Every structure is written in structure tokens, then in C-alpha cells.
XYZ file of C-alpha atoms in Angstrom:
396
model
C -20.494 31.168 11.552
C -18.041 27.690 10.453
C -14.767 29.364 8.516
C -15.334 28.656 4.114
C -12.923 28.332 1.739
C -13.953 29.031 -1.731
C -13.096 28.099 -4.875
C -11.900 30.258 -7.616
C -13.940 31.438 -10.478
C -13.537 28.958 -13.696
C -11.931 26.489 -11.320
C -11.622 22.686 -12.825
C -11.017 21.314 -9.566
C -11.632 17.642 -9.002
C -13.348 18.286 -6.029
C -16.319 19.614 -7.889
C -16.871 15.489 -9.137
C -16.237 14.139 -6.400
C -12.476 14.146 -5.130
C -11.913 14.610 -1.544
C -9.338 16.921 -2.317
C -8.562 20.894 -2.705
C -5.356 22.107 -3.768
C -4.220 25.881 -2.633
C -3.710 27.214 -6.257
C -7.814 26.206 -6.871
C -8.927 28.670 -3.899
C -9.329 32.354 -4.040
C -7.512 33.095 -0.945
C -5.981 30.804 1.956
C -7.314 31.119 5.385
C -5.712 32.504 8.522
C -3.133 30.024 9.602
C -4.403 30.159 13.037
C -6.990 27.317 11.452
C -4.693 25.012 9.795
C -5.102 21.823 11.390
C -8.891 22.828 12.390
C -12.189 21.471 10.169
C -13.295 24.273 7.730
C -16.063 24.401 5.055
C -15.203 24.456 1.267
C -17.854 26.198 -1.254
C -17.856 25.901 -5.189
C -17.639 29.585 -6.495
C -21.193 30.046 -6.592
C -21.227 30.029 -2.972
C -22.870 26.377 -2.856
C -21.155 24.208 0.410
C -19.372 21.092 -0.546
C -18.467 19.526 2.630
C -16.516 19.820 6.050
C -12.629 19.137 5.737
C -9.614 19.330 7.604
C -7.096 22.527 6.535
C -3.378 23.380 6.381
C -2.518 26.238 4.662
C 1.044 24.643 5.315
C 0.407 22.177 2.702
C -0.267 21.915 -1.362
C -3.251 20.307 -0.059
C -4.938 22.846 1.769
C -8.158 20.629 2.728
C -9.051 17.235 2.846
C -12.654 16.300 2.801
C -14.213 14.664 6.381
C -17.845 14.494 5.335
C -20.085 16.223 2.969
C -22.258 17.294 5.957
C -22.041 19.879 8.412
C -19.936 18.603 11.116
C -17.802 19.017 13.728
C -14.461 17.388 14.210
C -14.314 16.130 17.681
C -14.209 12.337 19.805
C -18.166 11.781 18.206
C -17.012 12.048 14.820
C -13.624 9.855 15.283
C -15.462 7.121 16.928
C -18.098 7.250 14.266
C -15.509 6.959 11.586
C -13.146 4.379 13.611
C -16.646 2.165 14.038
C -17.723 2.164 10.278
C -14.029 0.916 9.479
C -13.837 -1.826 11.778
C -17.639 -2.906 10.597
C -16.433 -3.297 7.019
C -13.811 -5.263 7.939
C -15.668 -7.859 9.991
C -16.206 -10.648 7.955
C -18.459 -13.694 8.337
C -19.378 -14.425 11.928
C -18.439 -10.720 12.991
C -15.114 -10.625 13.352
C -12.455 -8.369 12.506
C -9.124 -10.438 10.870
C -6.311 -10.877 13.382
C -4.136 -9.251 10.368
C -5.452 -6.617 8.419
C -5.814 -2.605 7.449
C -7.718 -1.364 9.980
C -8.109 2.426 8.065
C -7.224 3.356 5.081
C -7.215 7.191 5.348
C -9.777 9.022 2.769
C -11.538 5.359 2.032
C -12.554 5.754 5.805
C -13.476 8.760 6.190
C -9.767 10.006 7.905
C -7.743 11.827 5.690
C -4.450 10.615 6.863
C -5.291 8.081 8.967
C -3.510 4.660 8.719
C -4.047 1.710 10.891
C -2.782 -1.640 10.591
C -3.492 -5.053 13.391
C -1.401 -7.379 13.454
C -2.635 -9.933 16.251
C -2.693 -7.860 20.062
C -0.710 -5.243 18.135
C -1.966 -1.969 16.335
C 0.418 0.314 13.722
C -1.074 4.249 13.718
C 0.158 6.565 10.992
C -1.173 10.285 11.442
C 0.369 12.240 8.481
C -2.085 15.212 8.316
C -1.601 18.788 10.726
C -5.591 17.687 11.878
C -5.178 13.836 13.036
C -1.875 14.737 14.431
C -3.168 17.265 16.935
C -6.251 14.408 17.958
C -3.324 11.738 17.924
C -4.501 10.688 21.761
C -8.360 10.763 20.878
C -7.430 8.148 18.178
C -5.209 5.801 20.619
C -7.649 5.831 23.562
C -10.690 4.805 20.602
C -8.431 2.301 18.956
C -7.829 0.984 22.219
C -11.428 1.115 23.259
C -12.864 -0.242 20.543
C -10.209 -3.555 19.832
C -8.569 -3.684 23.195
C -4.761 -4.105 21.836
C -1.886 -5.271 24.354
C -0.020 -2.284 22.350
C -0.200 0.365 20.056
C 2.898 1.779 18.041
C 3.236 5.222 16.352
C 5.085 5.114 13.654
C 5.081 8.353 12.237
C 8.516 8.338 10.187
C 6.735 8.730 6.122
C 8.124 11.559 4.467
C 4.828 12.762 3.584
C 4.649 14.138 7.462
C 6.765 17.269 6.383
C 4.741 18.316 3.607
C 2.268 18.585 6.666
C 5.225 20.791 8.472
C 4.989 17.608 10.925
C 8.175 15.956 12.506
C 8.839 12.294 12.686
C 8.978 10.252 15.252
C 8.606 6.596 16.198
C 7.575 5.299 20.110
C 4.466 3.155 21.790
C 1.572 3.994 23.118
C 2.886 2.834 26.609
C 6.308 4.384 25.793
C 7.750 0.664 26.305
C 9.417 -0.604 23.343
C 7.576 -3.538 21.066
C 10.043 -6.579 20.861
C 10.287 -8.618 17.791
C 8.652 -11.767 17.493
C 7.708 -14.474 15.127
C 3.986 -13.768 13.865
C 1.956 -16.497 11.528
C 0.201 -14.747 8.547
C -1.403 -17.150 6.261
C 0.245 -20.347 7.307
C 3.867 -19.277 7.859
C 5.630 -17.318 10.586
C 7.538 -13.801 10.006
C 9.442 -12.178 12.280
C 8.223 -8.662 12.346
C 9.910 -5.647 14.151
C 6.963 -3.441 13.936
C 8.400 -0.571 15.649
C 11.960 -0.187 13.838
C 11.247 -2.311 10.513
C 10.547 -1.508 7.122
C 6.474 0.754 6.943
C 4.533 -0.788 9.744
C 6.135 -4.413 9.712
C 4.782 -5.680 6.464
C 3.437 -5.336 3.153
C -0.511 -6.572 3.930
C -1.749 -5.278 0.961
C -0.048 -8.312 -1.167
C -1.894 -11.013 1.104
C -3.828 -11.938 -1.717
C -1.401 -12.171 -4.021
C 0.738 -14.245 -2.366
C -1.827 -16.900 -2.135
C -2.810 -16.327 -5.867
C 0.518 -16.993 -6.840
C 0.803 -20.248 -4.436
C -2.112 -21.933 -6.772
C -0.341 -20.942 -9.651
C 2.797 -22.491 -8.786
C 0.242 -25.834 -7.755
C -1.686 -26.163 -10.568
C 1.975 -25.589 -12.893
C 2.964 -28.302 -10.726
C 0.240 -30.408 -11.263
C 0.382 -29.835 -15.160
C 3.641 -31.183 -15.410
C 4.198 -33.504 -12.816
C 8.209 -32.330 -12.389
C 10.251 -29.359 -11.468
C 9.165 -25.539 -11.105
C 12.016 -22.925 -11.315
C 10.662 -20.102 -9.068
C 12.347 -16.128 -9.197
C 11.434 -13.768 -6.974
C 12.434 -11.117 -8.183
C 12.395 -7.318 -5.544
C 11.523 -10.455 -2.655
C 11.535 -8.362 0.591
C 11.474 -10.636 3.359
C 10.180 -13.320 0.801
C 6.213 -13.925 0.993
C 6.073 -14.842 -2.300
C 9.346 -17.051 -2.543
C 8.025 -19.174 0.551
C 4.473 -19.548 -0.342
C 5.691 -20.877 -3.461
C 8.026 -23.369 -1.706
C 5.192 -24.624 0.587
C 2.951 -25.067 -2.614
C 5.715 -27.012 -4.216
C 7.816 -25.063 -5.783
C 11.128 -27.147 -6.254
C 13.945 -24.657 -6.799
C 12.929 -20.501 -5.573
C 15.279 -18.203 -5.055
C 14.455 -14.808 -4.124
C 16.439 -11.170 -5.087
C 16.730 -8.493 -3.382
C 18.852 -4.935 -2.813
C 18.195 -4.370 0.402
C 20.951 -6.667 2.484
C 18.308 -6.607 6.062
C 15.875 -7.787 4.126
C 17.146 -10.561 2.543
C 18.492 -11.810 5.994
C 15.276 -11.732 7.224
C 13.685 -13.884 4.003
C 16.984 -16.380 4.995
C 15.840 -16.240 8.828
C 11.812 -16.610 7.429
C 12.809 -19.567 5.201
C 14.737 -21.639 7.891
C 11.701 -20.755 10.545
C 8.931 -22.606 8.472
C 11.458 -25.525 7.141
C 11.432 -24.371 3.571
C 14.327 -24.729 0.815
C 14.275 -21.364 -0.512
C 17.418 -19.246 -1.290
C 17.954 -15.335 -0.933
C 20.540 -13.201 -3.127
C 21.402 -9.619 -1.779
C 21.944 -8.007 -5.949
C 20.331 -5.185 -8.020
C 17.377 -7.075 -9.833
C 18.435 -5.054 -13.108
C 21.843 -6.284 -12.769
C 20.817 -9.859 -11.658
C 18.870 -9.994 -14.738
C 21.636 -8.639 -16.747
C 24.326 -10.958 -15.287
C 22.101 -14.116 -15.024
C 20.191 -13.875 -19.190
C 21.145 -17.468 -19.375
C 18.596 -18.806 -16.753
C 15.143 -19.797 -17.920
C 12.679 -20.037 -15.380
C 9.318 -21.563 -14.987
C 7.661 -18.724 -12.812
C 8.982 -15.079 -12.027
C 7.671 -12.770 -9.625
C 8.269 -9.011 -10.280
C 6.993 -6.550 -7.429
C 9.029 -3.608 -7.392
C 8.636 -0.567 -4.919
C 7.255 2.216 -6.501
C 9.082 3.360 -9.332
C 7.060 6.268 -10.235
C 6.746 8.645 -6.459
C 5.662 11.736 -8.357
C 3.927 12.410 -12.054
C 6.771 13.638 -13.342
C 8.679 10.464 -12.546
C 6.070 8.641 -14.352
C 8.070 8.557 -17.926
C 11.214 7.095 -16.397
C 9.101 4.491 -13.860
C 7.302 3.314 -17.502
C 10.290 3.007 -19.464
C 11.956 1.012 -15.973
C 8.676 -1.127 -15.325
C 8.829 -1.769 -19.454
C 12.401 -3.423 -19.461
C 12.310 -5.452 -16.120
C 9.226 -6.868 -17.587
C 10.602 -7.707 -21.120
C 13.918 -9.344 -19.484
C 11.528 -11.845 -17.215
C 9.521 -12.707 -20.605
C 12.813 -13.573 -22.053
C 13.768 -15.400 -19.236
C 9.754 -17.677 -18.863
C 10.079 -21.056 -20.232
C 6.980 -21.845 -22.687
C 4.178 -22.085 -20.545
C 5.659 -19.917 -17.938
C 4.113 -17.421 -15.161
C 4.983 -14.264 -14.591
C 3.690 -12.357 -11.749
C 3.754 -8.884 -12.150
C 2.958 -5.687 -9.978
C 3.213 -1.878 -9.774
C 2.549 -0.287 -6.192
C 3.145 3.361 -8.150
C -0.669 5.528 -7.718
C 0.602 7.362 -10.555
C 1.004 4.182 -13.206
C -2.914 3.570 -14.026
C -4.642 0.521 -15.195
C -4.433 1.569 -19.112
C -0.492 2.515 -18.651
C -0.027 -0.787 -17.065
C -1.298 -2.810 -19.498
C 0.062 -1.082 -22.628
C 3.520 -1.134 -21.096
C 3.173 -5.471 -20.513
C 1.896 -5.866 -24.539
C 4.445 -3.222 -25.500
C 6.879 -5.804 -23.556
C 5.374 -9.043 -24.646
C 5.669 -7.492 -28.541
C 9.352 -6.708 -28.021
C 9.935 -10.418 -26.247
C 7.856 -12.121 -29.392
C 5.977 -13.530 -26.678
C 2.148 -15.166 -26.767
C 0.895 -13.622 -23.578
C -2.229 -14.192 -21.339
C -3.460 -13.033 -18.759
C -4.770 -15.323 -16.344
C -5.355 -12.851 -13.667
C -6.115 -9.418 -13.336
C -4.799 -7.993 -9.745
C -5.769 -5.452 -7.193
C -5.669 -4.371 -3.665
C -7.641 -6.065 -1.591
C -11.319 -4.900 0.266
C -9.759 -4.073 3.320
C -7.366 -0.941 1.480
C -10.574 0.213 -0.079
C -10.566 2.448 -3.438
C -12.442 5.352 -3.247
C -14.220 6.157 -6.652
C -13.755 9.395 -6.484
C -9.752 9.346 -5.730
C -7.819 7.392 -7.703
C -5.004 8.123 -5.061
C -6.936 5.498 -3.012
C -5.874 2.916 -5.608
C -2.262 2.037 -6.213
C -1.559 -1.770 -6.177
C -2.371 -3.423 -9.577
C -1.003 -6.188 -11.620
C -1.237 -9.232 -13.907
C -0.415 -12.755 -13.714
C 0.223 -13.765 -17.050
C 0.557 -17.529 -18.974
C 3.508 -16.525 -21.093
C 3.475 -19.232 -24.518
């Protein structure tokens, strides 16, 4: 008989409303440690079967659903889930994009598995004990389904420590992956997939890079002259570079990571685009340059709210940086502003923007509401699977 976790009586566990997680304080008792990393059933207080999931007594999240059915966590299940993930990402003509997220954890029925595709190279992360134990099977299946030249295992995310897992970075072949130029959305970027930040590039913002470029081109057509753009928290510069390509006449990026700024400069030179990049704290930059006026400002900060406890301070930070940007926009200017903190929900983000607009005494209209792209699918019963939200605003 398959071992089962059972929820406490009168439990208000979110799994009863479709969420795929169960926390340790929601169950009657934990199962033996010998079952860590294996598939077990979960049942409600009355004993009704809720699904099969992966178990880890050392994690706060002791159970993550694999299926609402009785299933085995074997090669067949992993192959089926990876195949479904691949098929969801097929474009017209049946091809999977050369640059995309291939697997997005629970949203693709593979809790803790994240895989990105960069041409002939895949980047894989396993962030749960169960999937770590099946890493070699996952590597073999990804090789079978996509025939990559290399698979880079980027298991250096701190979240692995919550599952009792060590941090490591390696390639499947055992050979180092040499950094190289890769073309993404019409521009070339120098990517270090093995040693760089995250898995090499912020794939979730690609659609927003293009959306901003359209706004720049539109604004330039309306004005017939100069368009000045500030890209705050610019990282490697994709917003700034796409804006320069679209016709922005003065482009400046600011970030406090010296390596990112150096890379942004290198990317601009490679693509023959006029853009300058400064290494500075963005809040300090706005304070020191409060008299500057911009036609377009991009705010794409790192997550301010890394936990629910940090949400209050994060919202103050989001409001302050958006207030400073609103005050420095020219009439008719564009603010593209984002949050990548899943703790910041849509109503919170919009309320923050409303407060900032009121304090800045600016008439602000929404041109576009922004979310993560389809290759980062959102599970409607799991708010944590949606983390990227934003707005493109016109400021009068």
C-alpha cells in the first residue's frame, strides 16, 4: 500500500482548494525520513484521496503534487511530463522555440524542475529532493527529446538548501561550457550559461523588451525628435538596447552590479548601438540626478519581497522608486514598471502605482498590463507560479 500523509482535522490547507503544496504543520504526522524524496499519497481529514506527490520531511513544504491520480514516480511519468511541456511550447509549424523556458516546475507537473533552452544548449535546475535523485534520468530524457549539444546543471540556487540539497554547477559532459555570443530577438548577447547570473538571461522579460521598443518607436513617431530613455536596474541591457534599436536617441542604463554593467557595454558595442551604462545604486542615482527629465523610464528591479514578512518594506521600496520615476518623466512620457516578487499581488502593485501617481500629482494612464509569457505558464490554483507583473504607463 502506498504511504499516505493525512491532513489535520479542521485543516484550512490550501491543497483542499487545488493548491499543489502541503506544509508540515498541516498534516497529522510526518512520515518516516526513509520516504524523503519518494512519491506518497495525500488524503484529506476524512481519508479522501487528494493525489500523489513528492515527499520531503526536511522541507517546510512536505508534499508537492505530481498528479491527482495514483501514479508512480518513474521514467514513464517523467517522460510524459517533459513531452507535455515540450508540446505546450510548440509554435505554428510544430517547432519549439530555440530560446525559451522548456519546463516551469509545478506548472508543468514537475515540482522543482526548471529547464531553459538557449539554441543547442539546455540549462537545467532541480530544486527538490525527489527530482535531484532522478537527475540522471531527467538528463537522459532531455537529451532524447531535444538532442542538445550540452546540458548545464545549474544547481546553485539557494532554495535548494531548504530541501537539504548541496549547491553545484556542472555540465552533463563534464567539459566546461565556453561563454559565447547568442542572438536573442534580433540582438547578440554574450552569455555565460555556466558561470553567469541565473541561467544566463531573463527569458521571462523578452516580450516586454519588444513591447517597450514598440512604445519608443511610437513616441518617436509622435514627436519626430529626441527620445531620452533611462533603463533602471538594467542588468545586461536588453531593455536599453532594444530601445536604442527602435530609435531612442539618448539611452542610459544604471545598475549596481559592475559585471552586469560591463556586459551591457560589451553588448552595446557588439550590436553597434549607442547606449551608455553606469554602475550606481538606482535609488542614489535618482536622488543625485533629480533634475534630469526623461521621455521613457524602465524600472525592472530585482525582487524586493523575497518573503511575505518583507512585503511591507518591499511595497515602500516599489512606491519610492516609482514616485521618483514619475517625477522625472516629461509630459506624455512612458513608464514601464515591473515587479518579479510573487508575494506582490496584482492589487498590491496597482494600489502602489496609484499612490505614487497621486503623490507625484501626475495624470497616469495604463497602456498595457504586463505579465510573464506563455512559456512561464501560471497555474491558476498556485499564486506562486505567477511572479512577474507590470504596467506600461503614459504620464501626462
